[in-house]
Amino acid sequence: EVKLVESGGNLVQPGKSLRLSCGASGLDFDDYGMHWVRQVPGKGLEWVSGISWDSVNIGYADSVKGRFTITRDNAKDSLSLQMNSLRPEDTAFYYCVRQSANDAFDIWGQGTMVTVSS
Amino acid sequence: QSALTQPASVSGSPGQSITISCTGTGSDIGNYNYVSWYQHHPGKAPQLMIYDVTKRPSGVSNRFSGSKSGNTASLTISGLQAEDEATYYCCSYAGFSIYVFGTGTKVTVL
């Protein structure tokens, strides 16, 4: 069974850091680009960051550029998102997502909740 | 990186067809044929419904179809069914490893 499982979501104070992780199973992890997509409760989806299979191509949304860092470890089939200088507006459900060969997001994890509040 | 513009809501009766628009710019939708659509039911992970503007993943009903003209993409749901009630998001590649989602459209089956 193809599965993406996020972890690391928590309640954190503004200005602090948090690291999200995503473990993959049942898929050839190192063949695919991977992304983080978030959703503020009650709001729409927002693409956050993506990384190519070989970590050569990386992109960030303007809203997180300079604060978040995406990395992957193909040997461990894992994806990470280091989130620094967190703001209340970063409060959201964060999904780990696989990018198919066709530039679409075909497999989604169940998500992990990040709450930034004092 | 502005969100793509979608209508907030669209409704239709069972059996009818509805179309959801997704308007971007020449830097995203207008420049790439990498538009995808996602169905999102509350409490569940989003599901890919359309990719590369017009293509359906295996397992997705042929009642769902996609198109694009200029800077606007569209998703059409024909033969509307109760199970189609959900929020739908478009997404486009915007160059330089950047992607942008639409604002989302809540579909109501009357």
Short mmCIF file of C-alpha atoms in Angstrom, two decimals:
data_model
loop_
_atom_site.label_atom_id
_atom_site.label_comp_id
_atom_site.label_asym_id
_atom_site.label_seq_id
_atom_site.Cartn_x
_atom_site.Cartn_y
_atom_site.Cartn_z
CA GLU A 1 0.00 0.00 0.00
CA VAL A 2 1.30 3.43 -0.96
CA LYS A 3 1.43 5.64 2.09
CA LEU A 4 2.71 9.02 3.24
CA VAL A 5 2.68 9.68 6.98
CA GLU A 6 3.40 13.11 8.42
CA SER A 7 4.59 13.80 11.93
CA GLY A 8 5.95 16.64 14.00
CA GLY A 9 2.93 18.93 14.15
CA ASN A 10 2.52 20.71 17.46
CA LEU A 11 1.61 23.89 19.30
CA VAL A 12 4.52 26.33 19.18
CA GLN A 13 5.04 29.96 20.14
CA PRO A 14 5.56 32.68 17.55
CA GLY A 15 9.18 33.05 16.57
CA LYS A 16 10.03 29.48 17.46
CA SER A 17 10.96 26.57 15.20
CA LEU A 18 9.40 23.25 14.33
CA ARG A 19 10.41 20.38 12.07
CA LEU A 20 7.89 18.32 10.17
CA SER A 21 8.70 14.89 8.81
CA CYS A 22 7.05 12.65 6.26
CA GLY A 23 7.74 8.94 5.90
CA ALA A 24 6.97 7.15 2.66
CA SER A 25 6.21 3.50 2.09
CA GLY A 26 5.04 1.42 -0.82
CA LEU A 27 6.41 3.77 -3.46
CA ASP A 28 9.75 4.38 -5.16
CA PHE A 29 10.39 7.50 -3.11
CA ASP A 30 13.57 8.53 -4.90
CA ASP A 31 11.83 8.58 -8.28
CA TYR A 32 9.49 11.44 -7.42
CA GLY A 33 9.39 15.08 -6.51
CA MET A 34 7.82 15.77 -3.12
CA HIS A 35 5.94 18.76 -1.75
CA TRP A 36 4.34 20.29 1.29
CA VAL A 37 0.86 21.79 0.94
CA ARG A 38 -0.99 23.43 3.82
CA GLN A 39 -4.53 24.38 4.65
CA VAL A 40 -5.57 26.89 7.25
CA PRO A 41 -8.69 25.47 8.93
CA GLY A 42 -11.70 26.66 7.00
CA LYS A 43 -9.57 28.12 4.21
CA GLY A 44 -8.11 26.92 0.92
CA LEU A 45 -5.06 24.88 -0.03
CA GLU A 46 -1.71 26.65 -0.28
CA TRP A 47 1.37 25.16 -1.88
CA VAL A 48 4.29 25.66 0.52
CA SER A 49 7.41 24.04 -0.91
CA GLY A 50 8.64 21.34 -3.26
CA ILE A 51 11.83 19.40 -3.94
CA SER A 52 12.85 17.34 -6.96
CA TRP A 53 13.82 13.70 -6.67
CA ASP A 54 17.51 14.60 -6.63
CA SER A 55 17.16 17.72 -4.42
CA VAL A 56 18.49 19.86 -7.28
CA ASN A 57 15.31 21.84 -7.87
CA ILE A 58 13.66 23.41 -4.82
CA GLY A 59 10.89 25.96 -4.64
CA TYR A 60 9.16 27.93 -1.89
CA ALA A 61 6.05 30.02 -1.67
CA ASP A 62 6.81 33.69 -1.09
CA SER A 63 5.02 33.44 2.26
CA VAL A 64 7.63 31.02 3.65
CA LYS A 65 10.77 31.82 1.67
CA GLY A 66 13.73 32.45 3.92
CA ARG A 67 12.01 30.84 6.92
CA PHE A 68 11.26 27.28 5.80
CA THR A 69 13.69 24.71 4.41
CA ILE A 70 12.68 21.52 2.63
CA THR A 71 14.99 18.52 2.51
CA ARG A 72 14.77 14.85 1.68
CA ASP A 73 16.69 11.70 2.50
CA ASN A 74 16.18 9.15 -0.25
CA ALA A 75 18.05 6.50 1.72
CA LYS A 76 15.42 6.77 4.44
CA ASP A 77 12.41 7.49 2.19
CA SER A 78 11.75 10.64 4.15
CA LEU A 79 10.89 14.27 3.55
CA SER A 80 11.32 17.11 6.03
CA LEU A 81 10.26 20.71 6.44
CA GLN A 82 12.26 22.86 8.85
CA MET A 83 10.10 25.80 9.87
CA ASN A 84 11.83 28.74 11.56
CA SER A 85 10.56 32.12 12.75
CA LEU A 86 7.04 30.76 12.86
CA ARG A 87 4.13 33.19 12.67
CA PRO A 88 0.49 32.83 13.70
CA GLU A 89 -0.44 32.80 10.00
CA ASP A 90 1.58 29.58 9.60
CA THR A 91 -1.08 27.82 11.66
CA ALA A 92 -2.43 25.16 9.33
CA PHE A 93 -2.79 21.52 8.52
CA TYR A 94 0.35 20.46 6.61
CA TYR A 95 0.14 17.73 3.98
CA CYS A 96 3.05 15.76 2.53
CA VAL A 97 2.37 15.19 -1.16
CA ARG A 98 3.95 13.18 -3.95
CA GLN A 99 4.36 14.77 -7.37
CA SER A 100 3.52 12.35 -10.14
CA ALA A 101 5.50 12.08 -13.35
CA ASN A 102 2.91 14.44 -14.82
CA ASP A 103 3.49 17.41 -12.52
CA ALA A 104 0.38 16.75 -10.44
CA PHE A 105 -0.02 15.85 -6.79
CA ASP A 106 -1.25 12.29 -6.88
CA ILE A 107 -0.65 10.94 -3.38
CA TRP A 108 -1.40 12.86 -0.20
CA GLY A 109 -0.72 12.08 3.42
CA GLN A 110 -3.36 12.60 6.08
CA GLY A 111 -1.65 15.73 7.35
CA THR A 112 -0.27 17.09 10.60
CA MET A 113 -1.50 20.17 12.45
CA VAL A 114 0.78 23.07 13.28
CA THR A 115 -0.53 25.72 15.65
CA VAL A 116 1.48 28.89 16.20
CA SER A 117 0.17 30.75 19.22
CA SER A 118 1.39 32.27 22.45
CA GLN B 1 2.46 34.25 -6.41
CA SER B 2 -1.18 35.16 -6.24
CA ALA B 3 -3.76 32.41 -5.84
CA LEU B 4 -5.64 31.44 -8.96
CA THR B 5 -9.18 32.81 -8.96
CA GLN B 6 -12.13 30.43 -8.68
CA PRO B 7 -15.80 31.13 -7.94
CA ALA B 8 -16.55 30.60 -4.28
CA SER B 9 -19.47 28.33 -4.98
CA VAL B 10 -21.27 26.52 -7.77
CA SER B 11 -24.44 24.48 -7.46
CA GLY B 12 -26.48 22.17 -9.63
CA SER B 13 -29.18 19.57 -9.51
CA PRO B 14 -28.48 15.86 -9.85
CA GLY B 15 -27.86 14.95 -13.46
CA GLN B 16 -26.96 18.46 -14.52
CA SER B 17 -23.55 19.66 -15.69
CA ILE B 18 -21.57 22.37 -13.96
CA THR B 19 -18.34 24.12 -14.88
CA ILE B 20 -15.81 25.62 -12.50
CA SER B 21 -13.45 28.25 -13.83
CA CYS B 22 -9.90 28.90 -12.68
CA THR B 23 -8.29 32.15 -13.80
CA GLY B 24 -4.58 32.79 -13.59
CA THR B 25 -2.07 34.78 -15.57
CA GLY B 26 0.35 34.39 -18.43
CA SER B 27 2.96 33.32 -15.88
CA ASP B 28 1.09 30.23 -14.74
CA ILE B 29 -1.97 28.82 -16.51
CA GLY B 30 -1.30 30.74 -19.70
CA ASN B 31 2.30 29.57 -19.93
CA TYR B 32 2.13 25.90 -18.96
CA ASN B 33 -0.11 22.92 -19.66
CA TYR B 34 0.39 21.72 -16.10
CA VAL B 35 -3.04 22.43 -14.66
CA SER B 36 -4.51 19.93 -12.23
CA TRP B 37 -7.75 19.72 -10.28
CA TYR B 38 -8.41 18.28 -6.82
CA GLN B 39 -11.55 17.18 -5.03
CA HIS B 40 -11.54 17.74 -1.28
CA HIS B 41 -14.07 16.31 1.11
CA PRO B 42 -13.89 17.60 4.71
CA GLY B 43 -11.68 15.47 6.91
CA LYS B 44 -10.13 13.60 4.00
CA ALA B 45 -7.02 14.12 1.94
CA PRO B 46 -7.53 15.89 -1.40
CA GLN B 47 -7.86 13.65 -4.45
CA LEU B 48 -6.38 14.29 -7.88
CA MET B 49 -9.14 14.45 -10.49
CA ILE B 50 -7.50 15.98 -13.57
CA TYR B 51 -3.85 16.55 -14.56
CA ASP B 52 -2.11 18.10 -17.55
CA VAL B 53 -5.25 20.21 -18.18
CA THR B 54 -7.37 17.40 -19.64
CA LYS B 55 -6.17 13.99 -18.43
CA ARG B 56 -7.92 11.78 -15.89
CA PRO B 57 -6.06 9.46 -13.53
CA SER B 58 -7.22 5.88 -13.60
CA GLY B 59 -10.21 5.38 -11.37
CA VAL B 60 -11.61 8.88 -11.82
CA SER B 61 -15.04 8.98 -13.41
CA ASN B 62 -15.26 10.18 -17.02
CA ARG B 63 -17.92 12.61 -15.79
CA PHE B 64 -15.00 14.86 -14.89
CA SER B 65 -13.28 16.73 -17.70
CA GLY B 66 -10.84 19.61 -17.97
CA SER B 67 -10.00 22.28 -20.51
CA LYS B 68 -8.03 25.47 -20.89
CA SER B 69 -8.25 28.66 -22.92
CA GLY B 70 -5.65 31.35 -22.50
CA ASN B 71 -5.19 32.11 -18.82
CA THR B 72 -8.32 30.27 -17.71
CA ALA B 73 -8.76 26.57 -17.01
CA SER B 74 -12.08 24.87 -16.42
CA LEU B 75 -13.37 21.72 -14.76
CA THR B 76 -16.69 20.32 -15.93
CA ILE B 77 -18.66 17.79 -13.96
CA SER B 78 -21.40 16.18 -16.01
CA GLY B 79 -24.23 14.05 -14.66
CA LEU B 80 -23.83 15.65 -11.24
CA GLN B 81 -24.19 13.22 -8.34
CA ALA B 82 -24.59 13.71 -4.61
CA GLU B 83 -21.11 12.30 -3.99
CA ASP B 84 -19.64 15.12 -6.09
CA GLU B 85 -20.47 17.61 -3.35
CA ALA B 86 -17.05 18.81 -2.18
CA THR B 87 -14.61 21.66 -2.57
CA TYR B 88 -12.59 21.69 -5.79
CA TYR B 89 -9.19 23.31 -6.25
CA CYS B 90 -7.24 24.00 -9.38
CA CYS B 91 -3.46 24.15 -9.37
CA SER B 92 -0.91 25.30 -11.91
CA TYR B 93 2.83 25.17 -12.30
CA ALA B 94 4.20 28.72 -12.31
CA GLY B 95 7.81 28.15 -13.28
CA PHE B 96 11.02 27.98 -11.22
CA SER B 97 9.75 25.00 -9.19
CA ILE B 98 6.77 27.05 -7.97
CA TYR B 99 3.15 25.95 -7.90
CA VAL B 100 -0.02 27.89 -7.12
CA PHE B 101 -3.45 26.68 -6.05
CA GLY B 102 -6.80 28.23 -6.75
CA THR B 103 -9.01 29.78 -4.12
CA GLY B 104 -11.34 26.78 -4.10
CA THR B 105 -14.94 26.25 -5.21
CA LYS B 106 -17.56 24.63 -3.06
CA VAL B 107 -19.86 22.49 -5.15
CA THR B 108 -23.35 21.95 -3.82
CA VAL B 109 -25.71 19.34 -5.23
CA LEU B 110 -29.22 20.68 -4.79
#
